[in-house]
PDB file of C-alpha atoms in Angstrom:
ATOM      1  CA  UNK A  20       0.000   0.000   0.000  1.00 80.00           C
ATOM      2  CA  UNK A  21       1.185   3.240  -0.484  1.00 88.00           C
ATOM      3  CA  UNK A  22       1.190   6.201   2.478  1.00 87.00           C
ATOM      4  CA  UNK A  23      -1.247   8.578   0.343  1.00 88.00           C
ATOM      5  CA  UNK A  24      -3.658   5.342   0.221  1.00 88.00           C
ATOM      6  CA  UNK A  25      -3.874   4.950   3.984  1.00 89.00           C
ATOM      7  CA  UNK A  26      -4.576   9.235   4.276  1.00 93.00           C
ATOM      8  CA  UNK A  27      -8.163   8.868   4.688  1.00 94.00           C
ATOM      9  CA  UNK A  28      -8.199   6.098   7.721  1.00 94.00           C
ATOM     10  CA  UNK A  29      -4.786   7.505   9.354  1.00 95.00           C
ATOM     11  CA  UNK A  30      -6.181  10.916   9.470  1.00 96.00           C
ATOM     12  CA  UNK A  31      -9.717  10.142  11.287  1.00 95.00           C
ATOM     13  CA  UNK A  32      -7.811   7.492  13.666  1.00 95.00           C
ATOM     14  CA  UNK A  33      -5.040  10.805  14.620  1.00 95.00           C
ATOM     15  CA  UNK A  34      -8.743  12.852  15.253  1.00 95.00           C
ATOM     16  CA  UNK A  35     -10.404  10.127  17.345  1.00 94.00           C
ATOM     17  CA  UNK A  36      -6.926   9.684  19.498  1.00 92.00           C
ATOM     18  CA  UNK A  37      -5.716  13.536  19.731  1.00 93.00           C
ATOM     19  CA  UNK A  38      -8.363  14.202  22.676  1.00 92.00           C
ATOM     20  CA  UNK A  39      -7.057  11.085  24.596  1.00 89.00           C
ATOM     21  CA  UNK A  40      -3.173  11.409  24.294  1.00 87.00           C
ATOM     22  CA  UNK A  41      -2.631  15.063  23.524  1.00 86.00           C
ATOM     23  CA  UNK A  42      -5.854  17.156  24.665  1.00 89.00           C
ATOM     24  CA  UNK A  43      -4.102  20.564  23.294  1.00 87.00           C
ATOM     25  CA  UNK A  44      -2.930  19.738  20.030  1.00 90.00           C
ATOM     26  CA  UNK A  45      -5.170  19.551  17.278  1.00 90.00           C
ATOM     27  CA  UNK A  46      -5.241  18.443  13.244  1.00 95.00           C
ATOM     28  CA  UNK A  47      -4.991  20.836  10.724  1.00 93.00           C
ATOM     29  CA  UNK A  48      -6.486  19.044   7.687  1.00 92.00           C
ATOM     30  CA  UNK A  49      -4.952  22.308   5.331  1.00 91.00           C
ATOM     31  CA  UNK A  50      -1.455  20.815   5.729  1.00 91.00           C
ATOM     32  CA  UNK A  51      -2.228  17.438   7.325  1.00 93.00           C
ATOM     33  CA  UNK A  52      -0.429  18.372   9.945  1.00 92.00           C
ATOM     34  CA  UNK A  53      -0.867  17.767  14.027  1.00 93.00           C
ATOM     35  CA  UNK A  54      -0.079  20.921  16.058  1.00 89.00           C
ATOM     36  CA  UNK A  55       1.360  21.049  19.581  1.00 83.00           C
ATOM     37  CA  UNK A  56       0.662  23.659  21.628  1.00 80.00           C
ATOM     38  CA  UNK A  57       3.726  23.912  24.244  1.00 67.00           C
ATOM     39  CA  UNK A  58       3.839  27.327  26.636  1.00 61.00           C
ATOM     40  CA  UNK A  59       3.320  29.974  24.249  1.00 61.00           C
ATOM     41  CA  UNK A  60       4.502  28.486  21.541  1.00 64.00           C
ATOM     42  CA  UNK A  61       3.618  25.666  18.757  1.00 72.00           C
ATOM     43  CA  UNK A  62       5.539  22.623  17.246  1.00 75.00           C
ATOM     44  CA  UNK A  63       4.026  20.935  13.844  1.00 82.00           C
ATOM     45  CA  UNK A  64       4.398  17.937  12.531  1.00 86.00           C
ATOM     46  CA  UNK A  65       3.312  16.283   9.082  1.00 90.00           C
ATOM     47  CA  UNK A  66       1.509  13.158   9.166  1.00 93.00           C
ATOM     48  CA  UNK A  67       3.696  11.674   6.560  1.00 92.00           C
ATOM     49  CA  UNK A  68       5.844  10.006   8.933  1.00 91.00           C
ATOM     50  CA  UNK A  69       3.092   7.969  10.560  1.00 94.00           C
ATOM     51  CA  UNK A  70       1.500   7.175   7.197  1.00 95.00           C
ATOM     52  CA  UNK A  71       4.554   5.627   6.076  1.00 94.00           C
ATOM     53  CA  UNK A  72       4.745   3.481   8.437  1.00 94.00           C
ATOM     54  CA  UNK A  73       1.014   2.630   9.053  1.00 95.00           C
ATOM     55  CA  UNK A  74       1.548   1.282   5.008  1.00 94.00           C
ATOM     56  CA  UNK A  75       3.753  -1.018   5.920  1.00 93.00           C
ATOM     57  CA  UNK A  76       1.758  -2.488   8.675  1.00 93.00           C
ATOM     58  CA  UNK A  77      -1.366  -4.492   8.324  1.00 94.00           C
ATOM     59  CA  UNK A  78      -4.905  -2.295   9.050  1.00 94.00           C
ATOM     60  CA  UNK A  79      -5.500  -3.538  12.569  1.00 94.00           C
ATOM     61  CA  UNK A  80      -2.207  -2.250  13.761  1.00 94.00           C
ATOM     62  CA  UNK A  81      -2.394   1.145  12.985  1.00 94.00           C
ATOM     63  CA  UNK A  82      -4.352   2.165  15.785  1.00 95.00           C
ATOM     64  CA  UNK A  83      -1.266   1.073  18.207  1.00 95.00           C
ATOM     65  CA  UNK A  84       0.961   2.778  15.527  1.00 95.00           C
ATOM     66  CA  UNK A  85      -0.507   6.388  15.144  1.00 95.00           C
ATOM     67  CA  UNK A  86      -0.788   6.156  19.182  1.00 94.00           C
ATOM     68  CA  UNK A  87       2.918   5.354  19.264  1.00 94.00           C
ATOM     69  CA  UNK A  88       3.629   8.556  16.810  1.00 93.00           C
ATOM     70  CA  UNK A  89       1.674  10.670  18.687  1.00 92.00           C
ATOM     71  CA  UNK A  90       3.257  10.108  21.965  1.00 90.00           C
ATOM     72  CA  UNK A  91       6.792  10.641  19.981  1.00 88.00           C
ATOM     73  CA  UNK A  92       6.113  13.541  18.495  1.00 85.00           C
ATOM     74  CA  UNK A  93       4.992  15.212  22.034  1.00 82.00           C
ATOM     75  CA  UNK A  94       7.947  14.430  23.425  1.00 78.00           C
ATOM     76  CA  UNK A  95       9.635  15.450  20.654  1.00 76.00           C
ATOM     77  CA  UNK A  96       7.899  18.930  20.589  1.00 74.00           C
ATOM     78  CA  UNK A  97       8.980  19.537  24.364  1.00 66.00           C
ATOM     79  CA  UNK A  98      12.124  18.900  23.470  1.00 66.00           C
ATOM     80  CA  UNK A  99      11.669  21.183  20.161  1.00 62.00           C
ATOM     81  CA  UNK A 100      11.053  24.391  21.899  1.00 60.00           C
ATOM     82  CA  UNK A 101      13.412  23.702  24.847  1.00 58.00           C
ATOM     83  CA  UNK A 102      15.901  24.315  21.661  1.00 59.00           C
ATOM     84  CA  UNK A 103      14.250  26.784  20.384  1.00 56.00           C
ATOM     85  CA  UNK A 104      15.109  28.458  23.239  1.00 54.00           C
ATOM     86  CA  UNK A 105      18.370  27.116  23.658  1.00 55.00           C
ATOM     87  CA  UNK A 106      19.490  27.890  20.397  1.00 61.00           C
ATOM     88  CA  UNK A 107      17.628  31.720  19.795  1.00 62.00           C
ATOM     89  CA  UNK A 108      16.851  31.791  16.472  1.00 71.00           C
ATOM     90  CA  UNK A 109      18.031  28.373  14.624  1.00 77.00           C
ATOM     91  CA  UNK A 110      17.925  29.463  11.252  1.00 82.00           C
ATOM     92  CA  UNK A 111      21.209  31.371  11.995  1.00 86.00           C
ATOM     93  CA  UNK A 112      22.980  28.250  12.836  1.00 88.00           C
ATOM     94  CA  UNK A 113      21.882  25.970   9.814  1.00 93.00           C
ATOM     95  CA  UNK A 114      25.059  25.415   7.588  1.00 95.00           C
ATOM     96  CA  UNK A 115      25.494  22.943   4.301  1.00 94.00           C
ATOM     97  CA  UNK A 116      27.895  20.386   4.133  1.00 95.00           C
ATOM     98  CA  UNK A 117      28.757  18.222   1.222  1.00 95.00           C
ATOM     99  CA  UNK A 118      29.091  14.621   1.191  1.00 95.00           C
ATOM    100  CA  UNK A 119      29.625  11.737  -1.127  1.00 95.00           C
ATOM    101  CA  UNK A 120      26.070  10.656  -1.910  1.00 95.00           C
ATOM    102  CA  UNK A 121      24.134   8.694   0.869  1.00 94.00           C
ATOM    103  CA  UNK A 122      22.553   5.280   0.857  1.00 92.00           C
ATOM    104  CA  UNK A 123      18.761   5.615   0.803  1.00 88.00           C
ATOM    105  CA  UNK A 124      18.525   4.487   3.874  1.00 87.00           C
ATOM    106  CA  UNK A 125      21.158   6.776   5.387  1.00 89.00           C
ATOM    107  CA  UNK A 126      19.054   9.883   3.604  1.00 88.00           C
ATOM    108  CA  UNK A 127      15.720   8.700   5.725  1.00 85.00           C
ATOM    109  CA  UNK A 128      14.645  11.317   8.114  1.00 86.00           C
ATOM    110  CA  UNK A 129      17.408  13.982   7.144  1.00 92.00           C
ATOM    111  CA  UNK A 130      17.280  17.345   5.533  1.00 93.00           C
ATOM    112  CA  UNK A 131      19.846  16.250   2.719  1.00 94.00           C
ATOM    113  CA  UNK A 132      18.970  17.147  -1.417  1.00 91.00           C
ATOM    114  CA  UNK A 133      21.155  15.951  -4.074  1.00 92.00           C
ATOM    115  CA  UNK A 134      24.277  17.959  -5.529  1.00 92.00           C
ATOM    116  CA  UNK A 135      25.049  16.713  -8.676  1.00 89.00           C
ATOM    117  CA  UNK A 136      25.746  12.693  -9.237  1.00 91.00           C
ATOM    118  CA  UNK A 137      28.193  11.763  -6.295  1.00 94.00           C
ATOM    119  CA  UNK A 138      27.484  14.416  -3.770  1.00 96.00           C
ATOM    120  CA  UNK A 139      24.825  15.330  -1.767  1.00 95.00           C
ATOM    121  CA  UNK A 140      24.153  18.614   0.622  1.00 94.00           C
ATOM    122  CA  UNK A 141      22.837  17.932   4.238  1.00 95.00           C
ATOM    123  CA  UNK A 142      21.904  20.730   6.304  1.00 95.00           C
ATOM    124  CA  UNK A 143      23.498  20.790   9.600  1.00 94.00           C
ATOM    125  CA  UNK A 144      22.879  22.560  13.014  1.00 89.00           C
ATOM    126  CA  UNK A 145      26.366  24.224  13.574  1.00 88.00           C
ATOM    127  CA  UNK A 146      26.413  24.104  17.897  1.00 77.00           C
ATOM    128  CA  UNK A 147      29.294  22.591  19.721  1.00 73.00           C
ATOM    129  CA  UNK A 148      27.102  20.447  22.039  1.00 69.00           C
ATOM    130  CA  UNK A 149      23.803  20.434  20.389  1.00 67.00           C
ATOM    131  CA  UNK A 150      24.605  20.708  16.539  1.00 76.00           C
ATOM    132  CA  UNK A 151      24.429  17.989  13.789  1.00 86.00           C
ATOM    133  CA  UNK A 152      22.383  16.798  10.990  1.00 91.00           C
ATOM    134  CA  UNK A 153      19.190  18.724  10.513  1.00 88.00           C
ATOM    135  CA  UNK A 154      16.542  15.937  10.931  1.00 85.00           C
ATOM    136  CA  UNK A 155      13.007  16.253   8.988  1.00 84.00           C
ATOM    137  CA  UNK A 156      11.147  16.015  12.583  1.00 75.00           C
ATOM    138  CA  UNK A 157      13.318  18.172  14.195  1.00 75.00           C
ATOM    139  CA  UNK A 158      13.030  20.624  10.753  1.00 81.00           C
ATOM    140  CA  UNK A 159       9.077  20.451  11.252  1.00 74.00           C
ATOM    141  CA  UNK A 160       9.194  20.987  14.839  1.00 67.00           C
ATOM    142  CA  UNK A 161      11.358  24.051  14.773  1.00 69.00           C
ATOM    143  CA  UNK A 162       8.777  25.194  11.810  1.00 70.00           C
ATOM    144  CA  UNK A 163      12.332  25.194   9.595  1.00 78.00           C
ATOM    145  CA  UNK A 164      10.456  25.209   5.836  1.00 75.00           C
ATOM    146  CA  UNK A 165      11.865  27.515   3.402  1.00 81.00           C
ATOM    147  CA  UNK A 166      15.925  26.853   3.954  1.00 85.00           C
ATOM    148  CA  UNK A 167      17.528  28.649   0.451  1.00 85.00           C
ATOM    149  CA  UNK A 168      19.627  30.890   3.145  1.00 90.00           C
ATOM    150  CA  UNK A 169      21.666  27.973   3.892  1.00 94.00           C
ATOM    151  CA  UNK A 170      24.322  28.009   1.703  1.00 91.00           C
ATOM    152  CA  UNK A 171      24.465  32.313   2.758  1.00 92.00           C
ATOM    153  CA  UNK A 172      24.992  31.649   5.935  1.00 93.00           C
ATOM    154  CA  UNK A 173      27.417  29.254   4.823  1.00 95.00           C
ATOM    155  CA  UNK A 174      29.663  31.544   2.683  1.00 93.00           C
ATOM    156  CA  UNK A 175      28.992  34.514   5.275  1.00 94.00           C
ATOM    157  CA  UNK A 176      30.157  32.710   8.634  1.00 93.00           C
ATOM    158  CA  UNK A 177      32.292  29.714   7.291  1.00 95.00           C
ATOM    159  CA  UNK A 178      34.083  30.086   4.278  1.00 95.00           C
ATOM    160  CA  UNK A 179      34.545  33.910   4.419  1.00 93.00           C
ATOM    161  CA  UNK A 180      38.456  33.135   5.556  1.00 95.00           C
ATOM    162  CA  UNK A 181      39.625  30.328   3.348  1.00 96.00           C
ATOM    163  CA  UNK A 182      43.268  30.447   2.147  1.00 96.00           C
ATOM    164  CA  UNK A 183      44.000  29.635  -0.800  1.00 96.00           C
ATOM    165  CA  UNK A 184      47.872  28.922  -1.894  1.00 95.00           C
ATOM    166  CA  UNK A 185      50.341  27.081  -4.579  1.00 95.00           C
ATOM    167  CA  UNK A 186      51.642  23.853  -3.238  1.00 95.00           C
ATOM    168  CA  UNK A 187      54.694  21.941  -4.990  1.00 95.00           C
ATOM    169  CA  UNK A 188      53.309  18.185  -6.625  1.00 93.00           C
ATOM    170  CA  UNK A 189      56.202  17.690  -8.803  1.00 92.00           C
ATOM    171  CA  UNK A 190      58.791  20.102  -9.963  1.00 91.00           C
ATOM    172  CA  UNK A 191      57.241  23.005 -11.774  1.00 89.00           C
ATOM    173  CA  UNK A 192      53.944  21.503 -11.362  1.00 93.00           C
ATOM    174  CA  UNK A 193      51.457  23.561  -8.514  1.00 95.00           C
ATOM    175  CA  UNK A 194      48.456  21.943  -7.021  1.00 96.00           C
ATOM    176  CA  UNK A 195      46.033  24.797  -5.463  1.00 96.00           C
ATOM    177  CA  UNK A 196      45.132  24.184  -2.163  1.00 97.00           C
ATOM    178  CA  UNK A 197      41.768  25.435  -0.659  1.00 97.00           C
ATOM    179  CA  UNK A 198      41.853  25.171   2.886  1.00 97.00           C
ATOM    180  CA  UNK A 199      40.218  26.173   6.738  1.00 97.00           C
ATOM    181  CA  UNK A 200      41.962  24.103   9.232  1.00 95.00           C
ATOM    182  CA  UNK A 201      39.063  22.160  11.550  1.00 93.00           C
ATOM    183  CA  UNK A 202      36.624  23.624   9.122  1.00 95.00           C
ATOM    184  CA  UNK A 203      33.727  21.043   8.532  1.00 94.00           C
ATOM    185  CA  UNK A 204      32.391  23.358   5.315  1.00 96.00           C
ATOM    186  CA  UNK A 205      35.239  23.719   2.728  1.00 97.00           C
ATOM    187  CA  UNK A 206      33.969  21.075   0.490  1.00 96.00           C
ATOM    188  CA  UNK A 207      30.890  23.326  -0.050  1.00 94.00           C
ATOM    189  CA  UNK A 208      32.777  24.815  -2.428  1.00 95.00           C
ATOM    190  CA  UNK A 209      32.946  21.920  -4.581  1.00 93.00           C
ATOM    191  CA  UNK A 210      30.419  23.701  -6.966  1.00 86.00           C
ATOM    192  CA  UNK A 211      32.039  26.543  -7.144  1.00 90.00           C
ATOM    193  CA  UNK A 212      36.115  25.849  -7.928  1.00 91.00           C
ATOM    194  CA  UNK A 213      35.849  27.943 -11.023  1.00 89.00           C
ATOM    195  CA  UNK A 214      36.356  31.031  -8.877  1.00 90.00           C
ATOM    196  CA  UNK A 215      39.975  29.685  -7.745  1.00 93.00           C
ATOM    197  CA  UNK A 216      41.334  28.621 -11.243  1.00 88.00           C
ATOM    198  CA  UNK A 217      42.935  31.054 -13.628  1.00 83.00           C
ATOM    199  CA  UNK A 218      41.140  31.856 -16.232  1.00 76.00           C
ATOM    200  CA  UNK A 219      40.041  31.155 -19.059  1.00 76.00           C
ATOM    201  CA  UNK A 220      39.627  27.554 -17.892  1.00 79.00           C
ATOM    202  CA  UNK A 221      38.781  25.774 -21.230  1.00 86.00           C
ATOM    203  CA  UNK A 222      39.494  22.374 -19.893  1.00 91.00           C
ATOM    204  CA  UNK A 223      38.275  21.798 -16.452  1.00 92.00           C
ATOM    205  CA  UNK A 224      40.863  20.699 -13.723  1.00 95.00           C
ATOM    206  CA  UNK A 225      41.554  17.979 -11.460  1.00 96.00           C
ATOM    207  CA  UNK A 226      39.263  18.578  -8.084  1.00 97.00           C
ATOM    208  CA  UNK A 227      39.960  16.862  -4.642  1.00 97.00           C
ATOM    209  CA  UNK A 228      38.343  16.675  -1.536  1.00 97.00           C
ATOM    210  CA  UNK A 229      40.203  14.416   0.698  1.00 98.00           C
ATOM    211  CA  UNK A 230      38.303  16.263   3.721  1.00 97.00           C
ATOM    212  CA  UNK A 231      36.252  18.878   4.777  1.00 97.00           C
ATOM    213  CA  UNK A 232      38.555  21.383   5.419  1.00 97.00           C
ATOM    214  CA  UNK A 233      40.466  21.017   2.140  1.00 98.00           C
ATOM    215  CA  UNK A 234      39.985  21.247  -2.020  1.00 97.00           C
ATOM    216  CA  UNK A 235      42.576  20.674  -4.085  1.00 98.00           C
ATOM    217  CA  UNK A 236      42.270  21.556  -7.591  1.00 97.00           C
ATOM    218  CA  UNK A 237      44.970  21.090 -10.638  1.00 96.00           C
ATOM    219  CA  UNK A 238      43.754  23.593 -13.736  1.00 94.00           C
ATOM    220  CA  UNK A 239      44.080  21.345 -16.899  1.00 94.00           C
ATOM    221  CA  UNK A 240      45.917  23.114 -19.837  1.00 91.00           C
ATOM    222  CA  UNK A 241      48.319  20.781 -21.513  1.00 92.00           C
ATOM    223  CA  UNK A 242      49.615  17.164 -21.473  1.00 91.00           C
ATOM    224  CA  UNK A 243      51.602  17.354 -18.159  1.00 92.00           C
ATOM    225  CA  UNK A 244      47.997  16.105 -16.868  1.00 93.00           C
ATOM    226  CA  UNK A 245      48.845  12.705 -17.310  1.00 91.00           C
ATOM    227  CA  UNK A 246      52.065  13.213 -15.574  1.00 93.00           C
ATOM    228  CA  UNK A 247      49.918  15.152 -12.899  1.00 95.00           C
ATOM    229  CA  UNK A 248      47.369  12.420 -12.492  1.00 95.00           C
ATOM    230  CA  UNK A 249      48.838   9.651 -10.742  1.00 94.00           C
ATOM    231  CA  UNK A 250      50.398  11.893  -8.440  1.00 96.00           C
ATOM    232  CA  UNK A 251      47.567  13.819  -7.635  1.00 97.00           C
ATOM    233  CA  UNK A 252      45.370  10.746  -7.193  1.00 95.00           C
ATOM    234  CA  UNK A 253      47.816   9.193  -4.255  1.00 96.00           C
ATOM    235  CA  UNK A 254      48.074  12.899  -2.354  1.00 97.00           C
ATOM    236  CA  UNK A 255      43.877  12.711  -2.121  1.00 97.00           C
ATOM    237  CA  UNK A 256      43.955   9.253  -0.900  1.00 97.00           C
ATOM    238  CA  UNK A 257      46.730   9.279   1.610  1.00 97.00           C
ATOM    239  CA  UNK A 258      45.222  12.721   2.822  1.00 97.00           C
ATOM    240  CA  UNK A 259      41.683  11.210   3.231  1.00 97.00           C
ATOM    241  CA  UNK A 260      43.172   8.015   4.805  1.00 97.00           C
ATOM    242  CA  UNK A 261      44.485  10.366   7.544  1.00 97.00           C
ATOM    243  CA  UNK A 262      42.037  12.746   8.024  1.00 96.00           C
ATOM    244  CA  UNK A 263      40.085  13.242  10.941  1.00 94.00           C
ATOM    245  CA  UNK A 264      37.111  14.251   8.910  1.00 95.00           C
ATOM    246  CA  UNK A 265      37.433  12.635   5.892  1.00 97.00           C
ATOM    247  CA  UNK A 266      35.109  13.201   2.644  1.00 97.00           C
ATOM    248  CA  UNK A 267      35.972  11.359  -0.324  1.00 97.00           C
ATOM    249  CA  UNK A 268      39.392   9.273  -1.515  1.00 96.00           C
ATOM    250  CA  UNK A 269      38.584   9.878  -5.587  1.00 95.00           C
ATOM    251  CA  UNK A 270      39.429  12.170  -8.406  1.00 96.00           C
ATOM    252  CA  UNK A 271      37.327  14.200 -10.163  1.00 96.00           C
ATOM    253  CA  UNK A 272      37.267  16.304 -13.176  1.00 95.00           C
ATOM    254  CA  UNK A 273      35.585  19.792 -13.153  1.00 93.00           C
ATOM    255  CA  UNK A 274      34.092  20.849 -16.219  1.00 90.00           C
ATOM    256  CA  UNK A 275      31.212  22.301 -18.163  1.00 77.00           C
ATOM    257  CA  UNK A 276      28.293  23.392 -15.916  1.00 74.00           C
ATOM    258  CA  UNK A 277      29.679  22.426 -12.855  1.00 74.00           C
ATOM    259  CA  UNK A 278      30.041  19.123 -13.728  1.00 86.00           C
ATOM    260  CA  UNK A 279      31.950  16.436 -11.555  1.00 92.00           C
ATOM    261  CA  UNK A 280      32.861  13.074 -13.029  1.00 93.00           C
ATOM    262  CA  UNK A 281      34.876  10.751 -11.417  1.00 94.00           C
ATOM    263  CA  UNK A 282      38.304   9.787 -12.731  1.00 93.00           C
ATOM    264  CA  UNK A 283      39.246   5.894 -12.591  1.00 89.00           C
ATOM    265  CA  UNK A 284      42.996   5.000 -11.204  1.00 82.00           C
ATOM    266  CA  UNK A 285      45.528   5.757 -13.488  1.00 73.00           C
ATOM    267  CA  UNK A 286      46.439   3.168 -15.672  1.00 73.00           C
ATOM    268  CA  UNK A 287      42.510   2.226 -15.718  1.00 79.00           C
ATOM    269  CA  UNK A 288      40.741   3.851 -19.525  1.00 81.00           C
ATOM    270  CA  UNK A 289      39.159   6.944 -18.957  1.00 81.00           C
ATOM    271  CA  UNK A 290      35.691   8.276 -19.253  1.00 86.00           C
ATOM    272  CA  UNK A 291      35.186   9.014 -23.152  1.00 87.00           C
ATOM    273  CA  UNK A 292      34.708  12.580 -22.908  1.00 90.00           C
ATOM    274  CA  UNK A 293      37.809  12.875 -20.814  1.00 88.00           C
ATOM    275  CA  UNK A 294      39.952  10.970 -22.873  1.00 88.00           C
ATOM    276  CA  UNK A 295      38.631  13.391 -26.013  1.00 89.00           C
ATOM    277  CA  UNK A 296      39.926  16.112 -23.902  1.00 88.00           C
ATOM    278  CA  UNK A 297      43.246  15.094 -23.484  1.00 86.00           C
ATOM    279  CA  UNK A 298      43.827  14.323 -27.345  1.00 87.00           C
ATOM    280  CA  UNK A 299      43.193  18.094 -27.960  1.00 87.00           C
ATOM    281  CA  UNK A 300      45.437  19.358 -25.012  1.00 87.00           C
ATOM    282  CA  UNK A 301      48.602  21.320 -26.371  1.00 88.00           C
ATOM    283  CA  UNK A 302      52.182  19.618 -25.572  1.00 85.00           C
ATOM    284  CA  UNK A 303      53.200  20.725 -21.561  1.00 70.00           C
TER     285      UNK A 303
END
């Protein structure tokens, strides 16, 4: 069955056991949401959580199941506004960090949209003792909706102060090295390392993000790429073997619209459109 099947049934049972679990809150059809009344303020939460699970259940257990999410989602809202106001205003803590893409079932429950093919960008709460991953229930409690000033506050309070320098690879051969020591937001930028490439950049570069804290990006303008490669490919790994907050061990090639594709180990063939690339690349 799917959730939007079992609507109709799930809804009236919340109604009939609202009054007898939580006599405040109440159903607003409008968003199929259940509201929680707590001191002067409200929590919400949407009803598609307990209709996902009451689909996977057979009929005569969802009365035990929409009394179990109703009893979890009270707690949860007392616990909601004790952050609220713990934290002030949330929505200037939320940050984005980018990780290699997530298993479905590591996704489940977070705030986390795709970025690009091998990446995706999970909002985080950015507090030493309370922070992490911004859940969907804790999002809907905290009445966190519209969340495009993210990636602002982002740029604004993280990534502001990255250095950026030339680092030896081989001899007259410079890897660029984006960096914030014990930042957890650097690869953010991995959408954006255009900005610390010389232009024009006809070619794309070489992009790494061994961890968090740290890009590092090799423009691609002749030949000496393939000389580059291999050398490039064992600095990412043996950084993101050691790091304390690692990201991803690979290569990748920058190019186009902000494209990312992976680059195999070297002596493996390349991707097609790669390989085209380096037959028209002038002698280095």
């Amino acid at each position: 069955m799917e959730p939007l099947d079992a609507a109709a049934d799930v809804h009236a049972l919340i109604r009939d056991l609202l009054p007898v679990v939580a006599p405040s809150a109440w159903f607003d059809p409008g968003t199929s949401e259940v509201v929680l009344p707590v001191g002067r303020s409200e929590a919400r939460a949407s009803t598609w959580t307990v209709l996902e699970r009451c689909a996977r259940e057979p009929q005569e257990s969802w009365p035990r199941v929409v009394d179990e999410w109703v009893r979890e989602i009270g707690h949860r809202a007392f616990l909601a506004v004790g952050e609220m106001e713990l934290f002030g205003d949330v929505r200037e803590l939320l940050r984005l960090r980018i990780v290699p893409k997530l298993a479905p079932r590591d996704r489940e429950g977070l705030v986390v949209v795709p970025a690009g093919d091998h990446f995706d960008a999970m909002v985080m709460i950015e507090h030493p003792r309370y922070g992490g991953p911004l859940t969907k229930a804790r999002a809907g409690l905290l009445g966190l909706r519209k969340l495009g000033y993210v990636m602002t506050n982002t740029h604004d309070r993280e990534l502001a102060d990255v250095s950026v320098r030339d680092q030896p690879l081989l001899p007259g051969r410079n890897v660029r090295v984006v960096t914030k020591p014990g930042s957890r937001y650097v690869s953010a930028l991995l959408s954006e390392v255009e900005q610390f490439l010389p232009g024009p950049n006809r070619h794309g570069a070489l992009v790494g993000v061994p961890c968090h804290s740290t890009l590092l990006l090799y423009p691609i303008t002749s030949t000496a790429v393939l000389e580059v490669l291999p050398v490039f490919a064992d600095v990412v790994r043996e950084m993101h073997a050691d790091a304390d907050d690692p990201c991803a061990p690979g290569v990748y090639w920058s190019h186009g619209e902000r494209r990312l594709t992976p680059l195999p180990d070297p002596g493996s063939p390349a991707p097609s459109e790669f390989a085209s690339v380096l037959l028209s690349l002038p002698e280095g």
